[in-house]
XYZ file of C-alpha atoms in Angstrom:
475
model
C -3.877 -6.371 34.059
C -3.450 -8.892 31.289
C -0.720 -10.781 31.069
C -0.934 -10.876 27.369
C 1.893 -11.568 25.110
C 3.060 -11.751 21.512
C 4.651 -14.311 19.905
C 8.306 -14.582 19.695
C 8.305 -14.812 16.179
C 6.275 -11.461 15.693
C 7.143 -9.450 12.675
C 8.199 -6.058 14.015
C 8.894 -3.943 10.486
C 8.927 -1.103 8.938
C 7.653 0.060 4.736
C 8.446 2.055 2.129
C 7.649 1.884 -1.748
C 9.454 1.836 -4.646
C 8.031 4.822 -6.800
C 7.836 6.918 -3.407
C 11.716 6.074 -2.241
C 14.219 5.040 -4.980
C 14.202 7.817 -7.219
C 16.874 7.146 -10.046
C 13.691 7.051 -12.616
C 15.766 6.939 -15.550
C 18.995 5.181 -14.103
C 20.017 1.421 -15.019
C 17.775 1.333 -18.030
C 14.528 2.096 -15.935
C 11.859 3.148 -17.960
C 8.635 5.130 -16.942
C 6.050 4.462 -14.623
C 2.587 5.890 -13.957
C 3.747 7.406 -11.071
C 6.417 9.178 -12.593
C 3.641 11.065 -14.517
C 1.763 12.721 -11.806
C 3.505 16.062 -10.788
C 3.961 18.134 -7.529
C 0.867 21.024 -7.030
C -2.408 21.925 -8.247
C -2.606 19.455 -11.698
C -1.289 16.514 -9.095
C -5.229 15.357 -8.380
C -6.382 15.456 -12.036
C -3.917 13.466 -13.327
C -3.871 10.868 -10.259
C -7.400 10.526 -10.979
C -7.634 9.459 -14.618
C -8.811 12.759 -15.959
C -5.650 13.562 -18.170
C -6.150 11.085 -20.232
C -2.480 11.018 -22.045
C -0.533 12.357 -19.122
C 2.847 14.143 -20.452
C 5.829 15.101 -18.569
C 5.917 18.915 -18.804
C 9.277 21.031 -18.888
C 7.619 23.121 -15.742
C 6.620 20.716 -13.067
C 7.841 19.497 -10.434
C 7.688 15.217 -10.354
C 8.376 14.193 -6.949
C 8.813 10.594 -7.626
C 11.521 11.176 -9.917
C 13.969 11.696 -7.494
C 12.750 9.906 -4.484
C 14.622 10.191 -1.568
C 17.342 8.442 -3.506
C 16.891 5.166 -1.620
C 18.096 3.661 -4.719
C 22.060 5.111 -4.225
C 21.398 5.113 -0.412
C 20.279 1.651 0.504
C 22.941 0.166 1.824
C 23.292 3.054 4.310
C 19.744 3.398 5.181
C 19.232 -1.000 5.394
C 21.961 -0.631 8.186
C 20.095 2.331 10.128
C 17.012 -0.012 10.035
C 18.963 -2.816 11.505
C 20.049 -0.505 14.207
C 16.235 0.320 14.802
C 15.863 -3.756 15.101
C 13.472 -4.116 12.117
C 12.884 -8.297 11.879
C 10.928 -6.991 8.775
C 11.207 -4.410 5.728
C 8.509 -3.907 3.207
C 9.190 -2.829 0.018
C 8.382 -2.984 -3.408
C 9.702 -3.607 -7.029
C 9.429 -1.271 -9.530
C 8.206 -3.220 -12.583
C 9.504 -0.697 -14.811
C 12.978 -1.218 -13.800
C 12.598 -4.920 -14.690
C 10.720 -4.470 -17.562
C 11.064 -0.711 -18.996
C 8.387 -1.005 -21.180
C 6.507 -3.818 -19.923
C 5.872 -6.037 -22.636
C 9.771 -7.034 -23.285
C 10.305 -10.797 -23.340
C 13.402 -10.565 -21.323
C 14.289 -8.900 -17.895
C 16.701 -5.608 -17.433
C 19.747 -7.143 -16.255
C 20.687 -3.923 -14.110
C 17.316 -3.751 -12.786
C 17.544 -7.058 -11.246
C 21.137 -6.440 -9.837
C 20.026 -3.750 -8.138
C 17.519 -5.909 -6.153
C 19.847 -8.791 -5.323
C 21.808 -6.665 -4.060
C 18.987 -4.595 -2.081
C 17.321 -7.847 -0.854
C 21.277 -9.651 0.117
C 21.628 -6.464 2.111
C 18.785 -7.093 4.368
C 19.600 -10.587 4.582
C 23.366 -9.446 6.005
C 21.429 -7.773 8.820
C 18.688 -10.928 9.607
C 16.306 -8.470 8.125
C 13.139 -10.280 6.460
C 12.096 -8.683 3.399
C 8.332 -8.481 2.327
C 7.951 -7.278 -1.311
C 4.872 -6.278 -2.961
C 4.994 -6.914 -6.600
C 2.967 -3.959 -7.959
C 2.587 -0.734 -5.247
C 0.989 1.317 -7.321
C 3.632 1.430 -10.328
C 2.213 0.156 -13.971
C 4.844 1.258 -16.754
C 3.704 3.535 -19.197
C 4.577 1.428 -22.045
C 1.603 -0.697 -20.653
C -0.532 2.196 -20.063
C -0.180 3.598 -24.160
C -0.060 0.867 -25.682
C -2.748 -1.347 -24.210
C -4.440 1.067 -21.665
C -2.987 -0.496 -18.543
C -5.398 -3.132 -17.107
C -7.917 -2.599 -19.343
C -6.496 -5.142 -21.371
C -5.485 -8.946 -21.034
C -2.204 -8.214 -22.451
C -1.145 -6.554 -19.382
C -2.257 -9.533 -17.348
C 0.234 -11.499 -19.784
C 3.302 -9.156 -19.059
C 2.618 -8.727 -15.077
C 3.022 -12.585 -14.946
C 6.170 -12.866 -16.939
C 7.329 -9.808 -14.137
C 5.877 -12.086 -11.345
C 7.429 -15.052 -12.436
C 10.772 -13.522 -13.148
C 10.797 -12.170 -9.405
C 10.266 -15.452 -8.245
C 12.679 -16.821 -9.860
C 15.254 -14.363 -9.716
C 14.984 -13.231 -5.872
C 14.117 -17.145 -4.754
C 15.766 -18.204 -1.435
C 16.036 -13.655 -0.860
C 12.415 -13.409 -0.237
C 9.434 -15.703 1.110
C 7.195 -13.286 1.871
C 4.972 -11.369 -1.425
C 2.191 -9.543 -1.785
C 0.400 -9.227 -4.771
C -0.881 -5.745 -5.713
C -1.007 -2.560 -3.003
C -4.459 -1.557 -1.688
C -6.124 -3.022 -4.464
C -9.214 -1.045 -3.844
C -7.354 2.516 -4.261
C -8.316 1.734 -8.187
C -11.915 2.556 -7.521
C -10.840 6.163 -5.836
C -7.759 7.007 -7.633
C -7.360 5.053 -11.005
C -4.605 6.395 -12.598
C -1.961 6.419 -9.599
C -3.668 3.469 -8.316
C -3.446 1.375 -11.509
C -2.498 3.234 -14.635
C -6.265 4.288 -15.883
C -6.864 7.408 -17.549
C -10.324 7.852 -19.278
C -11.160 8.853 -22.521
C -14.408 11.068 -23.278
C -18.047 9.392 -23.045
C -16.286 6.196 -21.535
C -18.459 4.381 -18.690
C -15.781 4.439 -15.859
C -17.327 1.773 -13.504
C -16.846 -0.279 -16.340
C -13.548 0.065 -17.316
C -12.977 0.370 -13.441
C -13.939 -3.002 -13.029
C -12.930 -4.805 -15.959
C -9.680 -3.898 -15.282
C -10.161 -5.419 -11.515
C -10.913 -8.335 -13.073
C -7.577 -8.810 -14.668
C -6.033 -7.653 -11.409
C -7.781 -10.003 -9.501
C -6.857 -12.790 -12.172
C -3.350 -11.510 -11.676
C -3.361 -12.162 -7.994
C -4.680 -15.380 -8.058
C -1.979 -16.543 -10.876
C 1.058 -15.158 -9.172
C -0.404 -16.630 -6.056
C -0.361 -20.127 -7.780
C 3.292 -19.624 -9.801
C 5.023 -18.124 -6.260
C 3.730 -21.788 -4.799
C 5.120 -23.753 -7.502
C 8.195 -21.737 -7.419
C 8.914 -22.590 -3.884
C 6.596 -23.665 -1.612
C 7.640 -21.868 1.836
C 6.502 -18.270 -0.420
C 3.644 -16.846 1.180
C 1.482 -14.104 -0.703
C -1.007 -11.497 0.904
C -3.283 -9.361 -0.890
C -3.639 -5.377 0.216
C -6.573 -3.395 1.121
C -6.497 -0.074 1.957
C -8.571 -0.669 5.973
C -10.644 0.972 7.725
C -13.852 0.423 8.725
C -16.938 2.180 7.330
C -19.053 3.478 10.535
C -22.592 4.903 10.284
C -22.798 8.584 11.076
C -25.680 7.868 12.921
C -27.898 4.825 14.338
C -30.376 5.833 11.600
C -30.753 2.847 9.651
C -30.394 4.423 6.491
C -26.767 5.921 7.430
C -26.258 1.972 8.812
C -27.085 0.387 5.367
C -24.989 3.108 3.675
C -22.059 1.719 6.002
C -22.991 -1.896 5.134
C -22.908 -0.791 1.284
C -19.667 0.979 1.425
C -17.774 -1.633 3.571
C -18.978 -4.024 0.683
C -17.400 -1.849 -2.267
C -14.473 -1.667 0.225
C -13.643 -5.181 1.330
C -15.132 -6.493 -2.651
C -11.411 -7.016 -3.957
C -10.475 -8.694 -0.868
C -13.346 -11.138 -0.725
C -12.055 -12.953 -4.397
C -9.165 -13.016 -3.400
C -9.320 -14.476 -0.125
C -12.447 -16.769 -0.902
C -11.790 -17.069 -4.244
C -14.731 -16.715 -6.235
C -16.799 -13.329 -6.556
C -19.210 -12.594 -3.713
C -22.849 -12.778 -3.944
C -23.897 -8.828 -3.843
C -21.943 -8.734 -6.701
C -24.474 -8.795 -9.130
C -26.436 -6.422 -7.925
C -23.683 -3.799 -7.229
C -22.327 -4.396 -11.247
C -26.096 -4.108 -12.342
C -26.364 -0.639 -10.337
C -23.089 0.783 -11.573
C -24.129 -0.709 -15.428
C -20.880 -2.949 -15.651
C -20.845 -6.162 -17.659
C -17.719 -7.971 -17.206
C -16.079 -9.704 -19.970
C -14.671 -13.210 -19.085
C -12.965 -15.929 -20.856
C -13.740 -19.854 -19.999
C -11.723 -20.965 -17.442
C -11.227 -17.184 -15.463
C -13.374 -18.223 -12.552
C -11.705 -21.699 -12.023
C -8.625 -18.981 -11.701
C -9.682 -17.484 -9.755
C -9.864 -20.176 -6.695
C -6.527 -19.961 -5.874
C -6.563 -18.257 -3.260
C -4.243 -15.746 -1.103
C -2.684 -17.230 1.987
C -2.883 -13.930 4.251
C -4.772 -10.993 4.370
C -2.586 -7.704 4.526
C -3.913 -4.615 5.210
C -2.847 -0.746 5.848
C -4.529 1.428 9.055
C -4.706 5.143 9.489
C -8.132 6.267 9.785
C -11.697 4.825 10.148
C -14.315 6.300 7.593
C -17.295 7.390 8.787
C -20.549 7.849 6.089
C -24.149 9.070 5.874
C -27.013 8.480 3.415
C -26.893 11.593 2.696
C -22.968 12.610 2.252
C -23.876 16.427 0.928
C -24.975 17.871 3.875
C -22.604 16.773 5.889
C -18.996 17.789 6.990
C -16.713 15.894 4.837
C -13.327 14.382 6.312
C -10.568 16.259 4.053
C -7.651 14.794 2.926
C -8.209 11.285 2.910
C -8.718 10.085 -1.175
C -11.677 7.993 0.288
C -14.848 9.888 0.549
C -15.915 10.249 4.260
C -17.535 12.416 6.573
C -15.888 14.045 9.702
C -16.681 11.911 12.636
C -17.590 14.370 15.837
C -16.191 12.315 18.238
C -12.300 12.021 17.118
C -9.689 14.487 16.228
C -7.848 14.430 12.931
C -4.068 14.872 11.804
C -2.189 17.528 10.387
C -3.824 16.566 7.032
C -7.402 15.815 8.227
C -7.344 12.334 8.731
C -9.156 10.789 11.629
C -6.939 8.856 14.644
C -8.591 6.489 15.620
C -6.798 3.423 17.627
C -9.661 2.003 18.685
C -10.891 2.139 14.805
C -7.752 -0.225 14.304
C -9.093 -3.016 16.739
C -12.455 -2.481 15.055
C -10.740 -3.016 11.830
C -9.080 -6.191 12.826
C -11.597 -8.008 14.401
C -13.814 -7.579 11.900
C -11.579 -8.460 8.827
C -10.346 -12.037 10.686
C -14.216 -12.479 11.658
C -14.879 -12.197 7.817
C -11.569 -14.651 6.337
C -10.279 -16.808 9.279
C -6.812 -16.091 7.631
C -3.934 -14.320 9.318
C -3.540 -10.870 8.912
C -0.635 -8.550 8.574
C -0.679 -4.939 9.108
C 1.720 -3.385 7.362
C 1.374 -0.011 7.330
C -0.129 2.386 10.014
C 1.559 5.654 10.791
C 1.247 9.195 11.201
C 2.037 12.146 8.730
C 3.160 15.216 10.336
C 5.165 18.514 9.906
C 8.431 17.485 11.206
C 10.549 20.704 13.256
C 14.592 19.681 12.991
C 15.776 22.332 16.305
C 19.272 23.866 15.791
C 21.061 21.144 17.347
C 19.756 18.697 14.673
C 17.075 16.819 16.947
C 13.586 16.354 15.792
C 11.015 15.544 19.095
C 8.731 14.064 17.229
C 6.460 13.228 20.674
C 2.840 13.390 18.059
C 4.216 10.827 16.547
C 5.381 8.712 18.899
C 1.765 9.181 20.731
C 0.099 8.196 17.612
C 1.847 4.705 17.196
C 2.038 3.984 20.942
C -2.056 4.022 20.675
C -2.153 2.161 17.596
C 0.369 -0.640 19.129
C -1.838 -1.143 22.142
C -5.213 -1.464 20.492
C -3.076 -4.167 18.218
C -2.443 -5.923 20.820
C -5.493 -5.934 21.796
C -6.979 -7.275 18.892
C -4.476 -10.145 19.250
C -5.373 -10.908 22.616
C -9.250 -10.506 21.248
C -8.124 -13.820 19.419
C -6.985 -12.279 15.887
C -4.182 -13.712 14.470
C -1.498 -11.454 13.428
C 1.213 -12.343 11.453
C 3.322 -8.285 12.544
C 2.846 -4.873 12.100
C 4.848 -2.547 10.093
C 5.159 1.255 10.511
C 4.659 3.705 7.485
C 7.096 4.862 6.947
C 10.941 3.820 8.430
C 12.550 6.841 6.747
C 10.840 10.049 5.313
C 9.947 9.636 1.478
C 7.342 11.300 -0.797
C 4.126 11.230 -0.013
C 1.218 9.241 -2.010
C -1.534 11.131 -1.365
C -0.107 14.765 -1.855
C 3.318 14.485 -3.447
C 4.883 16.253 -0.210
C 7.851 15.680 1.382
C 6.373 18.164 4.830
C 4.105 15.261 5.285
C 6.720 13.378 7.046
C 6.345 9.588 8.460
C 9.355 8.286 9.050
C 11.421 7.324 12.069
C 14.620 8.393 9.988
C 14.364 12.007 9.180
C 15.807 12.699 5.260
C 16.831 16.251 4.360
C 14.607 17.141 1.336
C 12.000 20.116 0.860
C 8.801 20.072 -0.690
C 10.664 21.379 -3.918
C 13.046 19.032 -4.228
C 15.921 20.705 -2.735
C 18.238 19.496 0.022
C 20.708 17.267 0.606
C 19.136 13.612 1.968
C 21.069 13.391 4.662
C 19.536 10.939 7.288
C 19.279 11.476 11.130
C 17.313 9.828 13.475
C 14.181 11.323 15.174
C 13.102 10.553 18.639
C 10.490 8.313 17.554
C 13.489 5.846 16.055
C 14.719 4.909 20.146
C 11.342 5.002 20.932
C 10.532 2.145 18.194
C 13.637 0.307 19.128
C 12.855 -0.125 22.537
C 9.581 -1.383 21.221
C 11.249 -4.283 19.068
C 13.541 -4.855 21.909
C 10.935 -5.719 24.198
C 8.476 -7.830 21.704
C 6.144 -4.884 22.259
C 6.001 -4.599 25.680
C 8.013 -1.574 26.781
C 5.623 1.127 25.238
């Protein structure tokens, strides 16, 4: 056996995300987000796609995000339940429209920036380091009608006066940043992934990627203002991981792989090297996109991240020929189903190994640390009569995915902590559910929005303490 071990100062945590937890969506002068437009049931996928292309909130639906699970009257409650778990770190996010309702104001909501002193103070009471990505998904939908989100440079204007205030405003509560949240969920889901909703006729690679380019210009400024802000900030970017395997040693299903893990790791690859990489051209040439660029955007552009963060549930698996294949359900990323693992509740594959895979590869590519900071498991939760939820799946799940982490580590990666999707039960991304449950803190809300949010503690919460307790080695 290996006498392995992490180091001391290894960031145990645990996540959640603004437009999935706070709820509140219209309280302290919060104004709408993207998120807040995509509703519960069968018109969920259109609209998270871009295909509505002026969303509406309708009288009849069911918005999910609009409630939450009320993290944002709850906090101080649930912060002190996470410090009982042991978390060293919490990941969260800011919701930019509770800064900056519409986007575009000159000058910051007073209330909204109260409200995350106070959040961020909190965690700091309990020795609890807080990691805050700046935009998880949320764009406010003043952006998105008046300017069509990322589309345009204006929005790049407003998300650095947001940056900038958050650095300034939450300096000496927070060191730790990351820029925008799986970056590369724009190319698969556009409109929850960055505020994109197509109009008729338009070529969508090309607004898909013009708008990355204003992202990626984003990153790379915020990068450079959080540094000249303070200099112990560190920013990450965010990729949605997992590696692309071939479904077969045919070398066509292997260059397929090799294509797809491009298009995957292509947002990560600016910003981490800091310049655009060399297949590039030919990808923009074969999807007929023609960037438009102003002098000066790829000197920007250099400024580089100074980790690479990254989330974990599944490997994909892909074939030259993806139509007569099985394909993996559930996952927004196209895949087919691998033969050799089993998959969730929802269809995604586990795959631990996958995760070690993952790893190696990404530090191979960068040579800059990593951070995981999300992997977890979403499951139907069963609360018996006595209140007590044996969540032993779960438990399995991130027991597997901890070891082939360490693993990884010990393979020479460096790892700046891992952090479990999610600490406490909130709505989920993908499907707007509440059933799909990945938390260590059960919260008492239905699919429908009814129930009560109390909190309890599952089994997997002592299991995950004893984890922290230990540095990782008392599995």
């Amino acid at each position: 056996m290996s006498n392995f071990k992490l180091s001391e100062n290894f960031l145990w945590g645990g996540a959640i995300a603004a437009n999935q937890a706070e709820g509140a969506f219209r309280e302290g002068g919060r104004g709408l987000s993207n998120i807040d437009m995509i509703p519960h049931g069968t018109q969920r996928m259109s609209v998270k796609l871009g295909n509505v292309s002026h969303p509406v909130l309708q009288a009849d639906a069911y918005y999910p995000s609009h409630s939450g699970i009320d993290f944002y009257h709850h906090y101080k409650e649930d912060i002190a339940m996470l410090a009982e778990l042991g978390l060293k770190v919490f990941r969260t996010s800011i919701s930019w429209s509770r800064l900056y309702p519409n986007g575009d104001e000159e000058i910051p909501n007073p209330e909204g920036i109260a409200f995350y002193r106070g959040l961020f103070s909190e965690c700091r009471k309990y020795d609890i380091e807080p990691l805050v990505t700046l935009c998880h998904f949320d764009t406010p939908m003043g952006l998105v009608e008046t300017y069509g989100s990322w589309r345009s440079r204006k929005t790049l204007t407003c998300f650095l006066r947001y940056a900038e205030t958050c650095f300034r405003e939450f300096s000496g509560l927070v060191k730790y940043w990351l820029t925008f949240n799986e970056i590369n969920i724009v190319l698969h889901s556009p409109f929850s992934g960055a505020g994109i909703a197509f109009q008729d006729g338009e070529n969508r690679n090309q607004v898909i990627y013009q708008s990355a380019h204003h992202m990626l210009l984003a990153s790379a400024m915020a990068t450079r203002l959080a540094h000249q802000y303070d200099p112990a900030n560190q920013v990450g970017c965010m990729l949605a991981g997992g590696s692309f395997y071939p479904y077969s040693c045919n070398p066509e299903d292997v260059w397929e792989s090799v294509k797809k893990e491009q298009e995957n790791l292509f947002f990560i690859d600016v910003q981490a090297r800091g310049h655009y990489p060399s297949y590039a051209r030919k990808m923009f040439e074969e999807k007929q996109v023609q960037l438009e660029m102003e002098d000066g955007d790829l000197d920007i552009l250099k400024t580089t991240v100074d980790f690479i963060s990254f989330s974990y549930y599944a490997s994909r698996c892909v074939a030259a020929d993806m139509n007569d294949k099985t394909a993996n359900e559930g996952n927004v990323v196209r895949s087919v189903k691998n033969p050799y693992l089993q998959t969730s509740q929802w269809g995604w594959a586990i795959d631990p190994l996958g995760l070690r895979i993952t790893m190696n590869q990404l530090y191979d590519r960068y040579q800059k640390p990593l951070f995981l900071v999300e992997n977890g498991l979403g499951a139907k939760d069963e609360v018996k009569p006595d209140g007590s939820i044996d969540d032993d799946y779960r438990i399995d799940y991130l027991k597997k995915h901890v070891e082939a982490m360490k693993l990884a580590v010990e393979d020479g990666v460096d790892l700046m902590g891992y952090i479990v999707w999610s600490c406490i039960d909130l709505v989920s991304a993908s499907t707007g559910e509440m059933s799909k449950r990945y938390g260590f803190i059960h919260v008492d809300k239905a699919d429908d929005g009814s129930g009560t949010y109390k909190r309890s503690k599952k089994k997997s919460f002592y299991w995950y303490q004893k984890v922290i307790e230990s540095n990782g080695e008392n599995l």
